[in-house]
């Protein structure tokens, strides 16, 4: 029975909570598989994000070039002592997307595939008399706001870091350790401005800008993202960006938006409740350590969630939900481990950061880094290069390399 002012529960195969890259991908894949899907997003806020995506993402998820607002063909790494190391990308690029445009495009594609889109804020996961999941959400604002309840055979929680769905349904959910990231969207300076290049990503490894992560300047066509991350409590991210903009001359550029959000640091141990709830993307904690790259992994997580959901709907077996995490970690667990170790070793002190930037000048390091980033696989083909990097790595760590 629904109370006065409430709408009676409709039924869906899957309710996807959150219409970011992971939720929109899950909803798209499930709708294409012929499932009855509701894609629920609270809307009204552009996701704070640097918007850097690899070519592999564009291939795997059929993203048209037209969605890119810029293509970076090199990165500049800047050390604590202001040493600059340029890393050109041979035959590739880093794509840049504006998240308002990109996310909306993904949601519209999911709707074109047959998912029903609604705007509303997920409030609570409830159960009806026979134990089925009821998703309660608020539709509308102020006096016209309504609580709506929809029934779901499965709920996919793709509502981002510190997910409400995870908090309510998954043991240990919503409690992941996070880096907090903050950026300012500025009007990009014109061509020839020293300290900015519309085809280059600048990455600052300097303790004064971030004691445990890094700061960046990413080109976005007419605009640029100037940002920083840190997990250190009390560290002033705004202060760091003010300093970075002053030191690069970008303090004279118009500020369009300022915004911040947490980035989860570690995949959750459980992504499902063993019954009818499954997490994807930031909600499941899947962002690459060291780089903070999350869009590609969110979309992969959304795809794996849809695959597991499809089997669950066909068989009614809750254990099929576990496959989403298993398959994801089989494909990406190793790279997460390597990046986690890198972050642990290299982001600890300015001395280490200096060594890290120096190491980035090495052609083997550059080739393997770009290959791993663009193709999302650890390169197996060049054992010699791996061995050289390992030896150089150890040399730097032990202070045996000349500076
Ligand atoms: C400052 C910053 C810079 C970053 N830069 C990069 C980068 O350059 N490249 C990269 O790959 N990654 C980057 N990331 C990480 C990346 O943004 C995330 O990993 C990615 O967005 C995760 O996608 P998602 O779909 O899981 O979650 P989100 O993108 O967070 O989407 C969650 C969705 O859920 C909706 N939602 C939340 N709560 C509710 C609710 N209660 N009811 C209904 N809907 C709800 C939100 O509206 C949102 O649309 C950055 C992150 C930050 C914070």
Tab-separated table of C-alpha atoms and ligand atoms in Angstrom:
chain	number	residue	atom	x	y	z
A	1	UNK	CA	0.000	0.000	0.000
A	2	UNK	CA	1.292	3.448	-0.812
A	3	UNK	CA	0.720	6.379	1.544
A	4	UNK	CA	-1.099	9.561	0.387
A	5	UNK	CA	1.161	11.705	-1.805
A	6	UNK	CA	3.136	8.667	-2.908
A	7	UNK	CA	3.037	6.833	-6.175
A	8	UNK	CA	2.489	3.040	-6.267
A	9	UNK	CA	5.567	0.931	-6.996
A	10	UNK	CA	6.361	0.106	-10.612
A	11	UNK	CA	8.589	-2.855	-11.371
A	12	UNK	CA	11.921	-2.918	-13.175
A	13	UNK	CA	14.413	-5.665	-13.793
A	14	UNK	CA	17.198	-3.321	-12.707
A	15	UNK	CA	17.251	0.100	-11.096
A	16	UNK	CA	20.612	1.777	-11.697
A	17	UNK	CA	21.252	4.516	-9.135
A	18	UNK	CA	23.630	7.131	-10.579
A	19	UNK	CA	24.017	8.269	-14.174
A	20	UNK	CA	27.792	8.868	-14.282
A	21	UNK	CA	30.066	6.817	-16.551
A	22	UNK	CA	29.551	3.563	-14.606
A	23	UNK	CA	25.763	3.796	-14.199
A	24	UNK	CA	25.117	5.024	-17.738
A	25	UNK	CA	27.266	2.174	-19.128
A	26	UNK	CA	25.506	-0.456	-17.008
A	27	UNK	CA	22.072	0.900	-17.986
A	28	UNK	CA	23.030	1.009	-21.670
A	29	UNK	CA	24.337	-2.558	-21.742
A	30	UNK	CA	21.342	-3.953	-19.851
A	31	UNK	CA	18.804	-2.098	-21.988
A	32	UNK	CA	20.528	-3.424	-25.093
A	33	UNK	CA	20.238	-6.912	-23.653
A	34	UNK	CA	16.460	-6.352	-23.509
A	35	UNK	CA	16.161	-5.774	-19.761
A	36	UNK	CA	13.693	-3.289	-18.271
A	37	UNK	CA	16.003	-0.678	-16.742
A	38	UNK	CA	15.477	2.517	-14.794
A	39	UNK	CA	18.433	4.940	-14.795
A	40	UNK	CA	18.032	7.270	-11.838
A	41	UNK	CA	20.268	10.325	-11.480
A	42	UNK	CA	19.910	13.281	-9.147
A	43	UNK	CA	21.333	15.648	-11.819
A	44	UNK	CA	22.023	19.358	-11.252
A	45	UNK	CA	25.764	19.086	-10.627
A	46	UNK	CA	28.665	18.661	-13.019
A	47	UNK	CA	30.989	15.947	-11.738
A	48	UNK	CA	34.278	17.580	-10.683
A	49	UNK	CA	36.842	15.840	-12.880
A	50	UNK	CA	40.007	16.455	-14.905
A	51	UNK	CA	38.289	14.598	-17.750
A	52	UNK	CA	41.359	12.747	-19.100
A	53	UNK	CA	40.483	9.515	-20.916
A	54	UNK	CA	42.640	6.965	-22.772
A	55	UNK	CA	42.126	5.866	-26.397
A	56	UNK	CA	41.284	2.376	-25.140
A	57	UNK	CA	38.140	3.796	-23.499
A	58	UNK	CA	37.059	5.339	-26.788
A	59	UNK	CA	37.557	2.023	-28.562
A	60	UNK	CA	35.913	-0.182	-25.947
A	61	UNK	CA	32.876	2.048	-25.479
A	62	UNK	CA	32.437	3.512	-28.978
A	63	UNK	CA	33.041	7.093	-27.942
A	64	UNK	CA	33.100	9.449	-30.936
A	65	UNK	CA	36.053	11.815	-31.383
A	66	UNK	CA	33.552	14.701	-31.445
A	67	UNK	CA	33.129	14.331	-27.660
A	68	UNK	CA	36.744	15.343	-27.091
A	69	UNK	CA	37.274	18.991	-26.229
A	70	UNK	CA	41.063	18.567	-26.503
A	71	UNK	CA	43.736	15.980	-27.331
A	72	UNK	CA	46.970	16.078	-25.359
A	73	UNK	CA	49.953	14.646	-27.199
A	74	UNK	CA	52.482	14.992	-24.387
A	75	UNK	CA	52.785	15.342	-20.639
A	76	UNK	CA	55.214	17.505	-18.698
A	77	UNK	CA	56.314	16.215	-15.312
A	78	UNK	CA	57.540	18.907	-12.929
A	79	UNK	CA	59.719	17.985	-9.945
A	80	UNK	CA	60.113	19.672	-6.535
A	81	UNK	CA	63.217	21.467	-7.852
A	82	UNK	CA	61.205	22.586	-10.907
A	83	UNK	CA	62.981	20.163	-13.214
A	84	UNK	CA	60.741	19.657	-16.267
A	85	UNK	CA	60.614	16.337	-18.091
A	86	UNK	CA	58.518	16.152	-21.253
A	87	UNK	CA	56.947	12.839	-22.193
A	88	UNK	CA	55.728	12.931	-25.779
A	89	UNK	CA	53.166	10.282	-26.732
A	90	UNK	CA	54.352	8.367	-29.764
A	91	UNK	CA	51.376	7.711	-32.028
A	92	UNK	CA	48.748	8.340	-29.379
A	93	UNK	CA	47.047	10.917	-27.196
A	94	UNK	CA	45.202	11.567	-23.970
A	95	UNK	CA	41.617	12.529	-24.742
A	96	UNK	CA	39.921	15.299	-22.764
A	97	UNK	CA	36.194	15.392	-22.099
A	98	UNK	CA	33.969	17.927	-20.368
A	99	UNK	CA	31.945	15.872	-17.940
A	100	UNK	CA	28.662	17.754	-18.387
A	101	UNK	CA	28.731	16.927	-22.107
A	102	UNK	CA	30.260	13.447	-21.790
A	103	UNK	CA	27.981	12.126	-19.009
A	104	UNK	CA	24.862	13.515	-20.664
A	105	UNK	CA	25.840	11.841	-23.928
A	106	UNK	CA	26.269	8.497	-22.125
A	107	UNK	CA	22.882	8.831	-20.401
A	108	UNK	CA	21.182	9.752	-23.667
A	109	UNK	CA	22.756	6.722	-25.333
A	110	UNK	CA	21.438	4.491	-22.538
A	111	UNK	CA	17.951	5.976	-23.084
A	112	UNK	CA	18.220	5.430	-26.846
A	113	UNK	CA	19.005	1.789	-26.122
A	114	UNK	CA	15.741	1.562	-24.140
A	115	UNK	CA	16.580	2.510	-20.543
A	116	UNK	CA	14.060	4.743	-18.811
A	117	UNK	CA	15.699	7.904	-17.494
A	118	UNK	CA	14.438	9.708	-14.441
A	119	UNK	CA	15.706	12.583	-12.367
A	120	UNK	CA	15.526	11.923	-8.656
A	121	UNK	CA	17.593	11.533	-5.523
A	122	UNK	CA	18.016	8.029	-4.156
A	123	UNK	CA	17.032	8.068	-0.491
A	124	UNK	CA	16.630	4.593	0.812
A	125	UNK	CA	16.662	0.938	0.020
A	126	UNK	CA	13.543	-0.699	1.468
A	127	UNK	CA	11.895	-4.107	1.241
A	128	UNK	CA	8.310	-4.891	0.334
A	129	UNK	CA	6.225	-7.568	2.066
A	130	UNK	CA	7.730	-10.385	-0.012
A	131	UNK	CA	11.292	-9.147	0.523
A	132	UNK	CA	11.851	-7.599	-2.922
A	133	UNK	CA	14.001	-4.465	-3.155
A	134	UNK	CA	12.177	-1.139	-3.191
A	135	UNK	CA	14.161	1.909	-4.221
A	136	UNK	CA	12.774	5.050	-2.587
A	137	UNK	CA	13.760	8.305	-4.243
A	138	UNK	CA	12.737	11.938	-4.128
A	139	UNK	CA	11.419	13.436	-7.306
A	140	UNK	CA	11.100	17.219	-7.619
A	141	UNK	CA	11.979	19.929	-5.133
A	142	UNK	CA	10.418	21.959	-2.358
A	143	UNK	CA	6.677	21.662	-1.830
A	144	UNK	CA	6.180	19.649	-5.007
A	145	UNK	CA	8.680	16.971	-3.935
A	146	UNK	CA	7.372	13.425	-3.989
A	147	UNK	CA	8.703	10.199	-2.572
A	148	UNK	CA	8.531	7.548	-5.269
A	149	UNK	CA	9.104	3.850	-4.720
A	150	UNK	CA	10.015	1.446	-7.485
A	151	UNK	CA	10.489	-2.279	-7.220
A	152	UNK	CA	13.659	-3.860	-8.604
A	153	UNK	CA	14.856	-7.426	-9.084
A	154	UNK	CA	18.335	-5.928	-8.837
A	155	UNK	CA	19.738	-2.560	-7.753
A	156	UNK	CA	23.039	-1.349	-9.216
A	157	UNK	CA	24.645	1.279	-6.984
A	158	UNK	CA	26.662	3.540	-9.293
A	159	UNK	CA	26.200	6.660	-7.201
A	160	UNK	CA	29.861	7.545	-6.892
A	161	UNK	CA	32.338	7.815	-4.021
A	162	UNK	CA	30.745	7.547	-0.564
A	163	UNK	CA	27.802	5.833	-2.219
A	164	UNK	CA	24.529	5.828	-0.301
A	165	UNK	CA	23.577	2.496	-1.851
A	166	UNK	CA	26.879	0.994	-0.631
A	167	UNK	CA	26.414	2.452	2.837
A	168	UNK	CA	22.922	1.006	3.155
A	169	UNK	CA	23.340	-2.376	1.501
A	170	UNK	CA	26.949	-3.589	1.535
A	171	UNK	CA	29.006	-4.546	4.563
A	172	UNK	CA	31.993	-2.133	4.678
A	173	UNK	CA	30.469	-0.040	1.879
A	174	UNK	CA	30.767	3.747	1.771
A	175	UNK	CA	33.745	3.718	4.131
A	176	UNK	CA	36.663	3.670	1.705
A	177	UNK	CA	39.705	5.830	2.292
A	178	UNK	CA	39.701	8.725	-0.156
A	179	UNK	CA	41.948	11.315	-1.676
A	180	UNK	CA	40.092	14.608	-1.767
A	181	UNK	CA	40.504	16.374	-5.106
A	182	UNK	CA	39.757	19.979	-5.933
A	183	UNK	CA	40.032	21.864	-9.189
A	184	UNK	CA	39.335	25.230	-10.732
A	185	UNK	CA	38.001	25.517	-14.263
A	186	UNK	CA	39.579	28.551	-15.850
A	187	UNK	CA	39.402	30.290	-19.202
A	188	UNK	CA	42.450	28.963	-21.083
A	189	UNK	CA	45.120	31.530	-21.935
A	190	UNK	CA	45.810	32.275	-25.584
A	191	UNK	CA	48.481	30.593	-27.715
A	192	UNK	CA	52.088	31.411	-26.854
A	193	UNK	CA	51.403	31.799	-23.115
A	194	UNK	CA	54.397	30.463	-21.216
A	195	UNK	CA	53.411	27.811	-18.717
A	196	UNK	CA	50.427	26.457	-20.654
A	197	UNK	CA	50.038	24.475	-23.850
A	198	UNK	CA	46.617	23.348	-25.127
A	199	UNK	CA	48.098	20.015	-26.271
A	200	UNK	CA	49.985	19.160	-23.090
A	201	UNK	CA	49.057	17.862	-19.622
A	202	UNK	CA	51.244	19.309	-16.862
A	203	UNK	CA	51.687	17.189	-13.749
A	204	UNK	CA	53.344	18.677	-10.656
A	205	UNK	CA	55.044	16.318	-8.210
A	206	UNK	CA	55.862	18.838	-5.492
A	207	UNK	CA	55.282	18.375	-1.783
A	208	UNK	CA	54.276	22.006	-1.360
A	209	UNK	CA	51.398	21.477	-3.843
A	210	UNK	CA	50.460	18.008	-2.614
A	211	UNK	CA	52.207	16.097	0.180
A	212	UNK	CA	50.927	12.707	-1.031
A	213	UNK	CA	49.469	12.987	-4.550
A	214	UNK	CA	49.985	15.501	-7.358
A	215	UNK	CA	48.662	18.689	-8.934
A	216	UNK	CA	47.742	19.141	-12.584
A	217	UNK	CA	46.936	21.522	-15.390
A	218	UNK	CA	44.860	19.789	-18.084
A	219	UNK	CA	43.835	21.528	-21.328
A	220	UNK	CA	40.118	21.489	-22.238
A	221	UNK	CA	39.976	23.556	-25.408
A	222	UNK	CA	38.522	26.917	-24.396
A	223	UNK	CA	39.048	26.103	-20.733
A	224	UNK	CA	41.535	24.262	-18.501
A	225	UNK	CA	41.329	22.246	-15.302
A	226	UNK	CA	43.844	23.267	-12.633
A	227	UNK	CA	43.600	20.768	-9.812
A	228	UNK	CA	45.185	18.888	-6.943
A	229	UNK	CA	44.523	15.891	-4.721
A	230	UNK	CA	45.547	14.912	-1.208
A	231	UNK	CA	44.400	12.542	1.506
A	232	UNK	CA	46.163	14.630	4.163
A	233	UNK	CA	43.675	16.136	6.616
A	234	UNK	CA	44.052	19.879	7.065
A	235	UNK	CA	46.087	20.361	3.879
A	236	UNK	CA	44.698	23.351	1.967
A	237	UNK	CA	43.838	22.243	-1.570
A	238	UNK	CA	42.550	25.720	-2.426
A	239	UNK	CA	45.765	27.230	-1.111
A	240	UNK	CA	47.774	24.845	-3.308
A	241	UNK	CA	45.816	25.840	-6.419
A	242	UNK	CA	46.183	29.529	-5.614
A	243	UNK	CA	49.947	28.973	-5.370
A	244	UNK	CA	50.064	26.903	-8.569
A	245	UNK	CA	48.096	29.475	-10.543
A	246	UNK	CA	50.298	32.290	-9.223
A	247	UNK	CA	53.521	30.459	-10.104
A	248	UNK	CA	52.360	29.635	-13.658
A	249	UNK	CA	50.745	33.024	-14.390
A	250	UNK	CA	47.306	31.385	-14.628
A	251	UNK	CA	46.064	33.581	-11.770
A	252	UNK	CA	45.221	36.194	-14.419
A	253	UNK	CA	42.786	33.855	-16.190
A	254	UNK	CA	39.061	34.053	-15.474
A	255	UNK	CA	37.833	31.431	-12.988
A	256	UNK	CA	34.693	29.738	-14.298
A	257	UNK	CA	33.974	27.101	-11.625
A	258	UNK	CA	35.589	25.786	-8.458
A	259	UNK	CA	34.631	22.350	-7.172
A	260	UNK	CA	35.902	19.292	-5.368
A	261	UNK	CA	35.029	15.666	-4.662
A	262	UNK	CA	36.512	12.578	-3.031
A	263	UNK	CA	38.346	9.938	-5.091
A	264	UNK	CA	38.251	6.449	-3.533
A	265	UNK	CA	41.643	4.819	-3.092
A	266	UNK	CA	40.892	1.129	-2.866
A	267	UNK	CA	38.405	-1.338	-4.356
A	268	UNK	CA	35.902	-2.541	-1.759
A	269	UNK	CA	36.214	-6.171	-0.720
A	270	UNK	CA	32.558	-6.803	-1.524
A	271	UNK	CA	30.586	-5.305	-4.364
A	272	UNK	CA	27.336	-7.175	-3.771
A	273	UNK	CA	25.072	-8.000	-0.842
A	274	UNK	CA	24.714	-11.677	-1.784
A	275	UNK	CA	21.099	-11.024	-2.677
A	276	UNK	CA	20.113	-8.232	-5.082
A	277	UNK	CA	22.420	-5.210	-4.835
A	278	UNK	CA	25.637	-4.720	-6.813
A	279	UNK	CA	28.056	-1.772	-6.896
A	280	UNK	CA	29.974	-0.282	-9.835
A	281	UNK	CA	32.558	2.439	-10.421
A	282	UNK	CA	33.571	4.851	-7.646
A	283	UNK	CA	30.831	3.329	-5.470
A	284	UNK	CA	32.858	0.091	-5.570
A	285	UNK	CA	36.094	2.036	-4.954
A	286	UNK	CA	37.701	1.436	-8.338
A	287	UNK	CA	40.017	4.320	-9.165
A	288	UNK	CA	43.614	3.635	-10.180
A	289	UNK	CA	46.075	4.498	-7.387
A	290	UNK	CA	48.883	6.986	-8.189
A	291	UNK	CA	47.040	8.466	-11.191
A	292	UNK	CA	43.492	8.856	-9.828
A	293	UNK	CA	42.170	7.687	-13.175
A	294	UNK	CA	38.591	6.529	-12.700
A	295	UNK	CA	36.471	7.088	-15.811
A	296	UNK	CA	37.719	4.087	-17.760
A	297	UNK	CA	37.530	1.825	-14.701
A	298	UNK	CA	34.041	3.103	-13.859
A	299	UNK	CA	32.849	2.194	-17.344
A	300	UNK	CA	34.524	-1.218	-17.180
A	301	UNK	CA	32.914	-1.740	-13.769
A	302	UNK	CA	29.528	-0.721	-15.185
A	303	UNK	CA	29.967	-3.169	-18.033
A	304	UNK	CA	30.932	-6.022	-15.688
A	305	UNK	CA	27.993	-5.167	-13.427
A	306	UNK	CA	25.624	-5.361	-16.410
A	307	UNK	CA	27.094	-8.691	-17.470
A	308	UNK	CA	26.703	-10.181	-13.992
A	309	UNK	CA	23.212	-8.662	-13.684
A	310	UNK	CA	22.112	-10.272	-16.923
A	311	UNK	CA	23.165	-13.711	-15.669
A	312	UNK	CA	21.519	-13.035	-12.299
A	313	UNK	CA	18.235	-12.114	-13.996
A	314	UNK	CA	18.375	-15.220	-16.171
A	315	UNK	CA	19.258	-17.676	-13.388
A	316	UNK	CA	18.064	-16.037	-10.168
A	317	UNK	CA	21.425	-17.041	-8.621
A	318	UNK	CA	22.820	-14.279	-6.342
A	319	UNK	CA	26.296	-15.807	-6.528
A	320	UNK	CA	26.512	-14.707	-10.168
A	321	UNK	CA	26.796	-11.126	-8.872
A	322	UNK	CA	30.260	-11.929	-7.484
A	323	UNK	CA	31.515	-12.411	-11.022
A	324	UNK	CA	31.522	-8.638	-11.595
A	325	UNK	CA	34.289	-8.044	-9.053
A	326	UNK	CA	36.159	-11.222	-9.959
A	327	UNK	CA	36.335	-10.389	-13.646
A	328	UNK	CA	37.233	-6.770	-13.004
A	329	UNK	CA	40.055	-7.630	-10.611
A	330	UNK	CA	41.353	-10.343	-12.933
A	331	UNK	CA	41.661	-7.750	-15.703
A	332	UNK	CA	42.883	-4.760	-13.677
A	333	UNK	CA	43.979	-5.984	-10.225
A	334	UNK	CA	47.645	-6.253	-11.246
A	335	UNK	CA	47.870	-2.706	-12.591
A	336	UNK	CA	46.138	-1.402	-9.444
A	337	UNK	CA	48.729	-3.239	-7.349
A	338	UNK	CA	51.675	-1.843	-9.339
A	339	UNK	CA	50.267	1.701	-9.233
A	340	UNK	CA	49.589	1.362	-5.494
A	341	UNK	CA	53.217	0.363	-4.870
A	342	UNK	CA	54.391	3.252	-7.080
A	343	UNK	CA	52.320	5.740	-5.119
A	344	UNK	CA	53.616	4.320	-1.843
A	345	UNK	CA	57.279	4.606	-2.883
A	346	UNK	CA	57.429	7.684	-5.061
A	347	UNK	CA	54.962	10.128	-3.478
A	348	UNK	CA	56.505	10.015	-0.012
A	349	UNK	CA	58.982	12.858	0.020
A	350	UNK	CA	60.369	15.524	-2.267
A	351	UNK	CA	63.589	13.517	-2.563
A	352	UNK	CA	61.658	10.549	-3.933
A	353	UNK	CA	59.522	12.774	-6.165
A	354	UNK	CA	62.691	14.321	-7.597
A	355	UNK	CA	63.945	10.810	-8.422
A	356	UNK	CA	60.586	9.856	-9.898
A	357	UNK	CA	60.499	12.810	-12.299
A	358	UNK	CA	64.098	12.130	-13.260
A	359	UNK	CA	63.204	8.522	-14.028
A	360	UNK	CA	60.418	9.750	-16.335
A	361	UNK	CA	63.100	11.068	-18.713
A	362	UNK	CA	64.042	7.465	-19.487
A	363	UNK	CA	62.765	6.390	-22.952
A	364	UNK	CA	61.896	2.886	-21.674
A	365	UNK	CA	59.832	4.357	-18.849
A	366	UNK	CA	58.066	6.702	-21.256
A	367	UNK	CA	57.220	3.965	-23.735
A	368	UNK	CA	55.919	1.552	-21.127
A	369	UNK	CA	54.008	4.267	-19.261
A	370	UNK	CA	52.158	5.473	-22.337
A	371	UNK	CA	51.517	1.990	-23.576
A	372	UNK	CA	50.073	0.958	-20.219
A	373	UNK	CA	47.953	4.124	-20.036
A	374	UNK	CA	46.627	4.064	-23.576
A	375	UNK	CA	45.975	0.337	-23.845
A	376	UNK	CA	45.309	-0.516	-20.211
A	377	UNK	CA	47.488	-3.573	-20.191
A	378	UNK	CA	50.816	-4.206	-18.569
A	379	UNK	CA	53.176	-4.610	-21.489
A	380	UNK	CA	54.481	-8.149	-21.649
A	381	UNK	CA	56.284	-7.912	-24.957
A	382	UNK	CA	59.429	-6.222	-23.669
A	383	UNK	CA	60.947	-8.126	-20.760
A	384	UNK	CA	64.303	-6.372	-21.393
A	385	UNK	CA	62.762	-2.943	-20.877
A	386	UNK	CA	61.055	-4.105	-17.674
A	387	UNK	CA	64.346	-5.396	-16.330
A	388	UNK	CA	66.128	-2.122	-17.173
A	389	UNK	CA	63.385	-0.117	-15.475
A	390	UNK	CA	63.489	-2.328	-12.403
A	391	UNK	CA	67.253	-1.857	-12.062
A	392	UNK	CA	66.999	1.906	-12.605
A	393	UNK	CA	64.098	2.034	-10.142
A	394	UNK	CA	66.146	0.297	-7.480
A	395	UNK	CA	69.121	2.537	-8.261
A	396	UNK	CA	67.014	5.644	-7.689
A	397	UNK	CA	65.423	4.300	-4.542
A	398	UNK	CA	68.780	3.393	-3.052
A	399	UNK	CA	70.255	6.720	-4.100
A	400	UNK	CA	72.813	5.061	-6.405
A	401	UNK	CA	71.916	7.037	-9.541
A	402	UNK	CA	73.652	10.319	-10.266
A	403	UNK	CA	71.264	13.331	-10.196
B	1	LIG	C1	38.756	16.559	-9.138
B	1	LIG	C2	38.757	15.198	-9.806
B	1	LIG	C3	39.491	14.996	-10.961
B	1	LIG	C4	39.456	13.759	-11.623
B	1	LIG	N1	40.125	13.619	-12.801
B	1	LIG	C5	40.029	12.462	-13.493
B	1	LIG	C6	40.608	12.343	-14.791
B	1	LIG	O1	41.198	13.286	-15.334
B	1	LIG	N2	40.479	11.155	-15.449
B	1	LIG	C7	39.814	10.092	-14.893
B	1	LIG	O2	39.734	9.037	-15.525
B	1	LIG	N3	39.243	10.187	-13.670
B	1	LIG	C8	39.312	11.338	-12.970
B	1	LIG	N4	38.688	11.456	-11.754
B	1	LIG	C9	37.924	10.297	-11.236
B	1	LIG	C10	36.576	10.175	-11.970
B	1	LIG	O3	35.930	11.422	-11.998
B	1	LIG	C11	35.665	9.138	-11.312
B	1	LIG	O4	36.412	7.975	-11.049
B	1	LIG	C12	34.469	8.781	-12.190
B	1	LIG	O5	33.657	9.892	-12.393
B	1	LIG	C13	33.638	7.670	-11.553
B	1	LIG	O6	32.464	7.455	-12.294
B	1	LIG	P1	31.161	6.871	-11.578
B	1	LIG	O7	30.116	6.765	-12.623
B	1	LIG	O8	31.507	5.670	-10.796
B	1	LIG	O9	30.763	7.969	-10.495
B	1	LIG	P2	30.374	9.499	-10.728
B	1	LIG	O10	30.981	10.033	-11.937
B	1	LIG	O11	30.668	10.180	-9.427
B	1	LIG	O12	28.801	9.455	-10.962
B	1	LIG	C14	27.915	9.211	-9.912
B	1	LIG	C15	26.534	9.666	-10.365
B	1	LIG	O13	25.619	9.328	-9.328
B	1	LIG	C16	24.726	10.392	-9.138
B	1	LIG	N5	24.272	10.316	-7.736
B	1	LIG	C17	25.023	10.430	-6.623
B	1	LIG	N6	24.252	10.294	-5.534
B	1	LIG	C18	22.984	10.093	-5.992
B	1	LIG	C19	21.725	9.891	-5.347
B	1	LIG	N7	21.596	9.870	-4.002
B	1	LIG	N8	20.636	9.719	-6.127
B	1	LIG	C20	20.725	9.747	-7.487
B	1	LIG	N9	21.892	9.920	-8.137
B	1	LIG	C21	22.998	10.092	-7.402
B	1	LIG	C22	25.532	11.654	-9.445
B	1	LIG	O14	24.670	12.689	-9.870
B	1	LIG	C23	26.445	11.171	-10.575
B	1	LIG	O15	25.878	11.420	-11.838
B	1	LIG	C24	38.712	12.678	-11.073
B	1	LIG	C25	37.990	12.872	-9.887
B	1	LIG	C26	38.003	14.113	-9.259
B	1	LIG	C27	37.191	14.304	-8.004
